[in-house]
XYZ file of C-alpha atoms in Angstrom:
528
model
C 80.825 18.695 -54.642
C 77.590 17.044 -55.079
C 75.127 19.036 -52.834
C 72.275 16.215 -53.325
C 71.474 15.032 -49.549
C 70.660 11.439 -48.747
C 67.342 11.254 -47.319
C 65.153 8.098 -45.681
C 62.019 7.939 -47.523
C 59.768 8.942 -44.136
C 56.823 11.034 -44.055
C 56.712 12.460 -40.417
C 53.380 11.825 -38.573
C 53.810 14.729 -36.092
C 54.758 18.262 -37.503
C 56.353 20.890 -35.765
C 56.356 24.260 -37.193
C 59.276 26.189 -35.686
C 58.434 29.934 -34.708
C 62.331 30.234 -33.441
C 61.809 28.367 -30.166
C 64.729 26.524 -28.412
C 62.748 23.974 -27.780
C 61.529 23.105 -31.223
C 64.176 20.273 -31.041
C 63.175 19.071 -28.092
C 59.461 18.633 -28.776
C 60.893 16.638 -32.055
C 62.495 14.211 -29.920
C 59.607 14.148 -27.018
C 57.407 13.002 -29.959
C 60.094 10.534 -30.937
C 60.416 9.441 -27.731
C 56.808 7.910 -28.031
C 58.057 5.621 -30.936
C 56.681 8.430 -33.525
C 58.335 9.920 -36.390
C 58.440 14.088 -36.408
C 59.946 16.479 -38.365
C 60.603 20.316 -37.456
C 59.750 22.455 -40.615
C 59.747 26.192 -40.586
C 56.461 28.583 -39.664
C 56.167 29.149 -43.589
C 55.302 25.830 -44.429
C 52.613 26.188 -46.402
C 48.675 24.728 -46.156
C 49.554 22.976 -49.542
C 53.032 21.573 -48.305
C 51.600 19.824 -45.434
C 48.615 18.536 -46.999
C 51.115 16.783 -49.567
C 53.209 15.878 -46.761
C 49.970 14.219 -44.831
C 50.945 14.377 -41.242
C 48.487 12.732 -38.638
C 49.127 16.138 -36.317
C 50.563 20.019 -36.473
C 52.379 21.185 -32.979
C 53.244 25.002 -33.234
C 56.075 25.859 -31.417
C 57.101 28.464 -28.903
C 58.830 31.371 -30.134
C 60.331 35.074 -28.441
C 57.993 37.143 -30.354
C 54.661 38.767 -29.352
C 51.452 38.164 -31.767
C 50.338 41.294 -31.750
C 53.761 42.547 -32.985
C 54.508 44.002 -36.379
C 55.790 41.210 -38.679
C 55.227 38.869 -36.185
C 55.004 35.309 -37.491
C 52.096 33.507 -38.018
C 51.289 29.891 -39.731
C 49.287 29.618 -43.133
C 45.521 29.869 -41.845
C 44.646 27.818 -44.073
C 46.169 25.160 -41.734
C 42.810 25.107 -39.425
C 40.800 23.824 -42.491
C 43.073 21.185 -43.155
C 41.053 18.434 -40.414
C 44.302 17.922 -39.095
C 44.492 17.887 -35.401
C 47.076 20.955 -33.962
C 48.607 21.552 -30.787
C 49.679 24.683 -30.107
C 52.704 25.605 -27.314
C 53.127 28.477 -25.612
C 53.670 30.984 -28.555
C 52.336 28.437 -30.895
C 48.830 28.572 -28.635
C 48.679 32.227 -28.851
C 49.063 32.655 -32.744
C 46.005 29.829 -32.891
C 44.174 32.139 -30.465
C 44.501 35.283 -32.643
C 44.106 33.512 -36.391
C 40.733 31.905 -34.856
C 39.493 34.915 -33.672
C 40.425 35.417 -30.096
C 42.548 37.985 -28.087
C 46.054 37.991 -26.987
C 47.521 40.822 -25.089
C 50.150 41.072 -22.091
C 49.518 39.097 -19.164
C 47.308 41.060 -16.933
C 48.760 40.753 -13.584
C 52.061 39.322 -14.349
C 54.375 37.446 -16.351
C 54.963 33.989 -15.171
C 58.239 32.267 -15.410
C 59.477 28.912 -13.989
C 57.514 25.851 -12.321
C 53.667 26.502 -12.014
C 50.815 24.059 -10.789
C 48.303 22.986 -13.270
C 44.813 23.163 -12.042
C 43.171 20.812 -14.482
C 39.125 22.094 -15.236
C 38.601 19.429 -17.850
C 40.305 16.157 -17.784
C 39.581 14.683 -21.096
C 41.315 14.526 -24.471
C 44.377 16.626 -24.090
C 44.722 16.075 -20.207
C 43.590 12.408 -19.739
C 45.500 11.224 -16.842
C 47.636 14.273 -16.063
C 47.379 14.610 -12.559
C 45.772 17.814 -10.954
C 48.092 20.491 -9.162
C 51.283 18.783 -11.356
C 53.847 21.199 -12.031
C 54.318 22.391 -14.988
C 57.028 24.733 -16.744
C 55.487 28.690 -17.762
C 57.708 30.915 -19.815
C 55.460 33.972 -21.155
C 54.928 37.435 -20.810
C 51.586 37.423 -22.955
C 48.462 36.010 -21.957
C 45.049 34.885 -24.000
C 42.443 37.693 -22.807
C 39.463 36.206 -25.202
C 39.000 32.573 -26.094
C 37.742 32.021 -29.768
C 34.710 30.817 -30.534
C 33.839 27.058 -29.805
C 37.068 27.150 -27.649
C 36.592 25.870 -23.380
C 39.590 26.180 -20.500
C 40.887 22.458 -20.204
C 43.471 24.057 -16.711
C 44.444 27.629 -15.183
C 47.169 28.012 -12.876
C 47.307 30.799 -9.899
C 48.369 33.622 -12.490
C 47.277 32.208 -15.930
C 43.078 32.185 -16.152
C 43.594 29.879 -20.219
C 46.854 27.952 -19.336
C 45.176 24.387 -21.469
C 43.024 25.433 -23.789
C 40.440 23.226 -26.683
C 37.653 23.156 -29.572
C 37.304 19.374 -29.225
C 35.192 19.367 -32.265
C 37.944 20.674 -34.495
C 40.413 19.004 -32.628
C 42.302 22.195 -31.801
C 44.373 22.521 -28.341
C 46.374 24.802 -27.288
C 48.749 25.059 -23.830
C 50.626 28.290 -22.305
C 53.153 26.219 -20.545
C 56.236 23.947 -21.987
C 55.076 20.296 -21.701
C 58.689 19.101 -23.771
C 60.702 20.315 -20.938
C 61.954 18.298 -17.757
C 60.700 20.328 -15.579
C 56.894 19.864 -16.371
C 56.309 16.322 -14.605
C 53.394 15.439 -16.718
C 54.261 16.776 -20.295
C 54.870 13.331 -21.531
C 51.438 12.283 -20.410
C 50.216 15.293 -22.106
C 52.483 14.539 -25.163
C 51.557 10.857 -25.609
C 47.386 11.935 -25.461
C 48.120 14.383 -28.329
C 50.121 11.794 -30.434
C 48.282 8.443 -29.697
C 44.836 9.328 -28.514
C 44.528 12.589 -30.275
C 46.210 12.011 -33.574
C 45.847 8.261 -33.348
C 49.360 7.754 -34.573
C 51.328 3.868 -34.560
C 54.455 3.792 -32.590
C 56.013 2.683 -35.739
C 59.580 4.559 -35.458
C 62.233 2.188 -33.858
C 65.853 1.549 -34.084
C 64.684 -1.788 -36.189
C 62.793 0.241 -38.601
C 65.243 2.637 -39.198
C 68.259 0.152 -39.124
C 66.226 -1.665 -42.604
C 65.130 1.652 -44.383
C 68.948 2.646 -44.147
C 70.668 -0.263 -45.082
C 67.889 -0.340 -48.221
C 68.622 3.242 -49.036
C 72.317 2.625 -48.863
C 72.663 0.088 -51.243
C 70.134 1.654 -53.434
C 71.798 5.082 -53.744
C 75.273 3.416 -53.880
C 74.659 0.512 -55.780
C 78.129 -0.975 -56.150
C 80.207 1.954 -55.896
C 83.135 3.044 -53.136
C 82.459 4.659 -50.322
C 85.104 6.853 -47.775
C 84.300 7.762 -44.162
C 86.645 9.949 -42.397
C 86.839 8.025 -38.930
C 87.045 10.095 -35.660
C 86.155 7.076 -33.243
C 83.193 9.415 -32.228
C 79.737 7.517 -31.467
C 78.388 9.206 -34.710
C 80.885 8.314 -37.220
C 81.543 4.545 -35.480
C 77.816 4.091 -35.762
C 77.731 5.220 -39.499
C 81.079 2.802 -40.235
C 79.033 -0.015 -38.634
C 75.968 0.648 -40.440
C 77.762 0.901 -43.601
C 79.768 -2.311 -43.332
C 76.695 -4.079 -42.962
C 74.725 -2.420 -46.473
C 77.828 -2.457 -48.445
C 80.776 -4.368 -46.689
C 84.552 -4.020 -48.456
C 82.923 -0.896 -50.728
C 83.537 1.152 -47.835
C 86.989 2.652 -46.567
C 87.299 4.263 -43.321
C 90.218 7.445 -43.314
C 91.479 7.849 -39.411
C 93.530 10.761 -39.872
C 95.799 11.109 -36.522
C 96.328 14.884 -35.532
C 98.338 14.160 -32.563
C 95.527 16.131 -30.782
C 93.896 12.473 -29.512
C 93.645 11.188 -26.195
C 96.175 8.668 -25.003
C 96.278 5.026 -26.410
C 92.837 6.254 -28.334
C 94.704 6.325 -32.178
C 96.027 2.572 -31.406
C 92.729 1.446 -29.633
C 89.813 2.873 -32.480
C 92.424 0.606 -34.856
C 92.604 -2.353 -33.236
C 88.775 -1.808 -32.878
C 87.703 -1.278 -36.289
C 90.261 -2.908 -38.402
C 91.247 -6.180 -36.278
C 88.556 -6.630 -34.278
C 85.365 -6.075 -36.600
C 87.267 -6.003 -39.848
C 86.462 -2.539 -40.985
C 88.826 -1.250 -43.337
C 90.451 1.685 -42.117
C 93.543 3.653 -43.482
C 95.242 5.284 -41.008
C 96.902 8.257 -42.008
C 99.881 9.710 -39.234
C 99.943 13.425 -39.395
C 101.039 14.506 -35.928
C 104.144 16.967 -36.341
C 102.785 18.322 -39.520
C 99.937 19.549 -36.905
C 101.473 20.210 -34.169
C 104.172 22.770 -36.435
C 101.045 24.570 -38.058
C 100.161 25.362 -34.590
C 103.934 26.692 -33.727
C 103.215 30.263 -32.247
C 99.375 30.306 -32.457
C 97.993 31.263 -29.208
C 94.840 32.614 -29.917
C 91.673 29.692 -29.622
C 89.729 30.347 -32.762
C 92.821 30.912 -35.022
C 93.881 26.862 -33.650
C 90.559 25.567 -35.007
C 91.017 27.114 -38.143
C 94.531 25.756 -38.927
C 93.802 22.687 -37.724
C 90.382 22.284 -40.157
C 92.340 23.778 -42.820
C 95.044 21.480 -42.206
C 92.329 18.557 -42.014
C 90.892 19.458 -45.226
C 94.299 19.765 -47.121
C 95.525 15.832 -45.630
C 92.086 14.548 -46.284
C 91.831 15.799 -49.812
C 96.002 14.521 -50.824
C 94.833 11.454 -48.871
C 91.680 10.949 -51.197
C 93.101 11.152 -53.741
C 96.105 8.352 -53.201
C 93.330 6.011 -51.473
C 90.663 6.364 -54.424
C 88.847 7.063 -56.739
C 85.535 6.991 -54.208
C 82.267 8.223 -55.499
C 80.523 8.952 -52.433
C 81.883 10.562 -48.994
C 79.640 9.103 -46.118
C 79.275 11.859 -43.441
C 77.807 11.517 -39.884
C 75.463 14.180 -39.882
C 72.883 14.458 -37.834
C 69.290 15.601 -37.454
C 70.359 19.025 -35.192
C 72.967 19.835 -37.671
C 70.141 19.363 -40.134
C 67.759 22.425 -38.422
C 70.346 24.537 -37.458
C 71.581 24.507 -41.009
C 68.676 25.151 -42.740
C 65.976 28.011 -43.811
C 62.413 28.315 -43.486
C 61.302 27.121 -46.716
C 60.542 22.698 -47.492
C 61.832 20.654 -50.064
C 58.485 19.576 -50.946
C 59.732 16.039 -52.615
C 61.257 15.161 -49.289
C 59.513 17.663 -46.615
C 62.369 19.008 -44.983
C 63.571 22.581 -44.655
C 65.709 23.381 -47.916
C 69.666 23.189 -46.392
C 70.958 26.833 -46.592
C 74.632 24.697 -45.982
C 75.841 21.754 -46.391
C 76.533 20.461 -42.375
C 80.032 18.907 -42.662
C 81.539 15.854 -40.874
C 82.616 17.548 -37.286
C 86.448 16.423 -38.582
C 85.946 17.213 -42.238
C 85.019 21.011 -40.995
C 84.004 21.950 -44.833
C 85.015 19.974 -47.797
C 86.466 21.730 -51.559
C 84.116 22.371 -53.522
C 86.120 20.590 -56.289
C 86.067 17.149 -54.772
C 83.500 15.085 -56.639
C 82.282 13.316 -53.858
C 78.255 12.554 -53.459
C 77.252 12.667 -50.016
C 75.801 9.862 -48.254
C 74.442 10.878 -44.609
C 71.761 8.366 -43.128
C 72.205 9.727 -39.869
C 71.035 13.242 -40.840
C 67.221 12.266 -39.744
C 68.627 10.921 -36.138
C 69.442 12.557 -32.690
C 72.230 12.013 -30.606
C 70.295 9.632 -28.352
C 68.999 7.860 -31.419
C 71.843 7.338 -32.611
C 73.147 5.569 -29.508
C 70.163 3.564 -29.727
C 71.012 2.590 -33.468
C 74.789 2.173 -32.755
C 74.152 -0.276 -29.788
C 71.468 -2.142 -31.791
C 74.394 -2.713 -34.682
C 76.668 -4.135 -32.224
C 78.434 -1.173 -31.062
C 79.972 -2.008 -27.254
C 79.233 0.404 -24.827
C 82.982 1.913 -24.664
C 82.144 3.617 -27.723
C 78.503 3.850 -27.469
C 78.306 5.493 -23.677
C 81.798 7.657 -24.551
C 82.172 11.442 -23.585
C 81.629 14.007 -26.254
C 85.367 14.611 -27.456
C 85.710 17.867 -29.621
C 87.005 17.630 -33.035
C 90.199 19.685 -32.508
C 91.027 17.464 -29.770
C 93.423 18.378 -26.827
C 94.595 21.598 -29.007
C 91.710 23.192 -27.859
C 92.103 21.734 -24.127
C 95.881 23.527 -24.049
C 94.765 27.128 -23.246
C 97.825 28.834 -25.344
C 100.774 27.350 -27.769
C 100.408 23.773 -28.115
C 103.524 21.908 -27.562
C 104.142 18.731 -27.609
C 105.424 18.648 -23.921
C 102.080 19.803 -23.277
C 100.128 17.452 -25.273
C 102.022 14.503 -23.272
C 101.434 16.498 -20.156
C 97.888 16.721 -20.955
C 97.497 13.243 -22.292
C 98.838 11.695 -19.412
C 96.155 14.091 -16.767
C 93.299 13.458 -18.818
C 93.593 9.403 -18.438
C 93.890 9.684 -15.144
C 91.032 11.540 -14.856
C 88.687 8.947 -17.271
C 90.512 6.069 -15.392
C 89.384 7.419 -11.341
C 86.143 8.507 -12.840
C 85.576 5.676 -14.429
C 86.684 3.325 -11.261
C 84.275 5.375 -8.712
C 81.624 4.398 -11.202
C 80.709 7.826 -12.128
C 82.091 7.417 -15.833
C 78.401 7.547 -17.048
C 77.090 9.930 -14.554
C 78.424 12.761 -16.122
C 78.483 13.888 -19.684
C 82.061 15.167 -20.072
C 84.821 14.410 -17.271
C 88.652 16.189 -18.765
C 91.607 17.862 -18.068
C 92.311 21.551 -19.442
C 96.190 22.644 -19.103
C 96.891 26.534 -18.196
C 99.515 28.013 -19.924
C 100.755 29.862 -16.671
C 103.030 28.358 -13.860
C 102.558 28.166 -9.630
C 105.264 27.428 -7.357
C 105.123 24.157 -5.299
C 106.712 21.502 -2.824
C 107.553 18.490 -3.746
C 110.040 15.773 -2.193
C 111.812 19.434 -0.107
C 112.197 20.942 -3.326
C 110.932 23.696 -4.995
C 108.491 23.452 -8.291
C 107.639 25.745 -10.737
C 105.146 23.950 -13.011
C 101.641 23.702 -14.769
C 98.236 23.720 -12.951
C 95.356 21.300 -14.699
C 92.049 22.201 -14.513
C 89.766 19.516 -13.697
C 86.435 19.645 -15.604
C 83.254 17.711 -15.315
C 80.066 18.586 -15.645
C 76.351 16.774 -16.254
C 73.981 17.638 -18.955
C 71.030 15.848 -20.941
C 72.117 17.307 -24.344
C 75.219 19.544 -24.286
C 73.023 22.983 -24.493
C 73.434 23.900 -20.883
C 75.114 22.031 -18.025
C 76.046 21.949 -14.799
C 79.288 21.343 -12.703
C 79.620 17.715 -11.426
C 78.990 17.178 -7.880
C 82.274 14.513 -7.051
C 82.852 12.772 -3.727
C 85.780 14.472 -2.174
C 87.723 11.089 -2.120
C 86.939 11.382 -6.023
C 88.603 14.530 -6.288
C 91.191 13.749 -3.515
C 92.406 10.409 -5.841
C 92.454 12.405 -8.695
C 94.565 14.903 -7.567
C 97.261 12.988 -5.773
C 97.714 11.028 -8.894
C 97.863 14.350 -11.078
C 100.543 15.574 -9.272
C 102.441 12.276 -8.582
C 102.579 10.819 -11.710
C 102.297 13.769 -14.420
C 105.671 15.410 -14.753
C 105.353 18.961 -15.486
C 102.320 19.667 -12.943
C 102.180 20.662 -9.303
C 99.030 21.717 -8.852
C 95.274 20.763 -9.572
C 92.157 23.060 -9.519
C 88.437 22.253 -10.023
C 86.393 24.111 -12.452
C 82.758 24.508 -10.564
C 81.113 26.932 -13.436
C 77.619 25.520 -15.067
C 76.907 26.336 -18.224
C 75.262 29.324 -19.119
C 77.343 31.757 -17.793
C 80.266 29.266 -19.221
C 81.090 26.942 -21.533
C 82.106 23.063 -21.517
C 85.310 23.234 -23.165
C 87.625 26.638 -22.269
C 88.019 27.131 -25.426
């Protein structure tokens, strides 16, 4: 396989250089948020590289690790003669502290952790308009002891003397607290002052913009060459299929591959969708029992996923090949698979981190290396919200832009032991009725996932004066802003009520419903 990446031709204005923060993301898409274009690179990125790469601003992350640590990591310093404003976070403001000649050692008194109240000393620059005494979110152990030279306090809070920090002349700022994260009230006001006023950036990055650099880098790479798209009816890979039917039209082919692990009426809806309705060609391929036998016996969760990608790989290869030849396999990767896939070092022609992996379609799961596909992925500089944004902008209805996250293994994951087909009808017909009440109470886009799980164990039960001895379903629904952690779903109790009577009414097999109230960490989403 070709491992050549398709890439839109952006420089990023805004820079963040990740030092292993879990919020590196998020400050990517705070900046984004602003109409900006950023780009995470690793801490390694050299003075050189970004000087090449021009960005209007530097934001150092956050990161677990202590400066004064052995081998703990540090930027270029030949960043701070670069006249290129920097913001440094949390971690990122302490490493700016120590290369510019200042002190960082643990935080005398304590640690702070949680919400905090910014008293703001100086509100210019940096904190123009952020509101004295706003809370904002603290998450440190170490504390700066000396300022550097040419450095003044911009805010303190109760426990934290430097908690905003700035050299205005150099253009250098510095904050111990998370402005990315919901919890800090003002960090977007903070956020937009570094980006617009600061770096004097254009809100130039919109779902227009991007829309026209795609379509032009599309038909560029392809020219007039076939293009297949394995089809999951996912927002990501619908968006891609409309994006690509409008730069190339009839050169692309859409593969739905039908595991028999899909929701019910979804195999008959996403082709009536695609292939009558908007006149995308899709081949749909029916592989249901040969699934659903590979999965004969197999109890344990991980060993499922693996059959079924393995499976998935061998239909999608045989399938290919009868449908083709294609040059180029359009995949719906995104700008998260993107980071988490890569290493610390930058492709210096396109200034992203060098891909230690190739991220696969979620469905493809890992191509051979022997099919001579090149990859076309115009999604791969995109979120997940962004790519909502560009999805409804191409025309995309709001059943499949707004729909729950569905994992790629389907209900096979959702059947906690041997998947049967009994099962998979059982569960089928439990999950609709869950989307259907949920969906009727007006809730549908309230939560981020709303699903049925099915326990492989059985509970006796009364029904009609007779005795039962059948399944319990596990009702599961939870809210979340991007999937990382969540919380359980707080339903009215006529919700719930509905739900359940119908469960147990109308689903044969089941006699018994129970609601999952675990948030996520210590759980996860999906039970398996």
């Amino acid at each position: 396989m070709d491992d050549s990446n398709f890439k839109i031709d952006r420089k990023p204005s805004i820079i963040i250089l990740d030092f292993g923060s879990q919020y590196s993301e998020l400050i990517a898409r705070r900046i984004r948020e602003t109409e900006v274009y950023s780009m995470v690179l690793g801490y390694t990125t050299t003075a050189k590289q970004l000087r090449e790469l021009a960005p209007q601003g530097i934001i150092l992350s956050g990161g677990p690790s202590s400066v004064y640590d052995k081998g703990a990591p540090s930027p270029d310093p030949a960043i701070w003669d670069l006249g290129i404003p920097v913001l440094g976070v949390c971690y990122g403001m302490q490493v700016m502290v120590q290369q510019l000649g200042g002190v960082v050692g643990s935080a005398i008194g304590k640690a702070e952790y949680g919400k905090a109240s910014l008293e703001v000393d100086d509100p210019t620059a940096l904190l123009t308009n952020v509101e004295n005494g706003s809370t904002m979110w603290m998450s440190h152990g170490d504390s700066v002891q000396k300022l550097p030279d040419n450095f003044v306090r911009l805010a303190h809070t109760a426990n934290t003397l430097d908690a905003a920090i700035a050299s205005h002349k150099n253009r250098f700022y510095g904050v111990q607290f998370h402005p990315e994260v919901v919890h800090s009230t003002q960090g977007m006001v903070l956020i937009r002052n570094f980006v617009y006023n600061i770096c004097c950036c254009q809100p130039d990055w919109t779902t227009k913009t991007f829309i026209d650099e795609a379509i032009s880098h599309v038909r560029d790479k392809v020219g007039k060459k076939r293009v297949l798209l394995a089809l999951s009816g996912g927002v990501d890979s619908s968006t891609l299929a409309f994006l690509l039917k409008r730069a190339i039209g009839d050169q692309l082919t859409c593969m739905f591959i039908d595991q028999g692990f899909m929701r019910k009426g979804e195999p008959e809806f996403l082709m009536e969708f695609f292939d009558q309705k908007f006149n995308i060609n899709v081949e749909y391929i029916n592989a249901r029992e040969r699934f659903v036998l590979k999965l004969k016996g197999v109890t344990d969760p991980e060993e499922k996923r693996k059959i079924i990608g393995t499976e998935f790989i061998r239909v999608f290869e045989e399938e290919s090949i009868r449908l083709g030849p294609f040059d180029y396999l359009a995949q719906g990767t995104l700008y998260p698979d993107v980071i988490e896939s890569s290493g610390t070092n930058i492709d210096l022609k396109t200034g992203e981190r060098i891909a230690v992996k190739i991220k696969s379609h979620h469905n493809v799961g890992g191509l051979p290396k022997d099919l001579q596909f090149k990859l076309v992925e115009p999604l791969r500089t995109l979120f997940k919200d962004e790519v909502r944004k560009v999805g409804r902008s191409l025309g995309l209805p709001d059943e499949i832009v707004q729909r729950h996250p569905f994992p790629g293994p389907g209900l096979a994951i959702r059947i906690l032991g041997e998947v049967t087909n009994q099962k998979l009808n059982c569960l089928r017909d439990a999950d609709l009725i869950v989307r259907e009440e949920i969906a009727q109470a007006g809730l549908y886009h309230d939560v981020w996932q709303a699903f049925a799980v099915l326990l492989p164990v059985r509970s006796v039960g009364v029904m009609g004066d007779q005795r039962t001895y059948a399944w319990p379903i596990v009702l599961r629904c939870v809210s979340s802003e991007d999937g990382m952690t969540a919380d359980w779903s707080r339903l009215p109790n006529e919700v719930l009520e509905t739900i359940s009577n119908r469960i147990v009414n109308e689903v044969k097999g089941v006699n018994r419903v129970v609601l999952d109230i675990t948030s996520k960490p210590p759980g996860t989403i999906e039970w398996e």
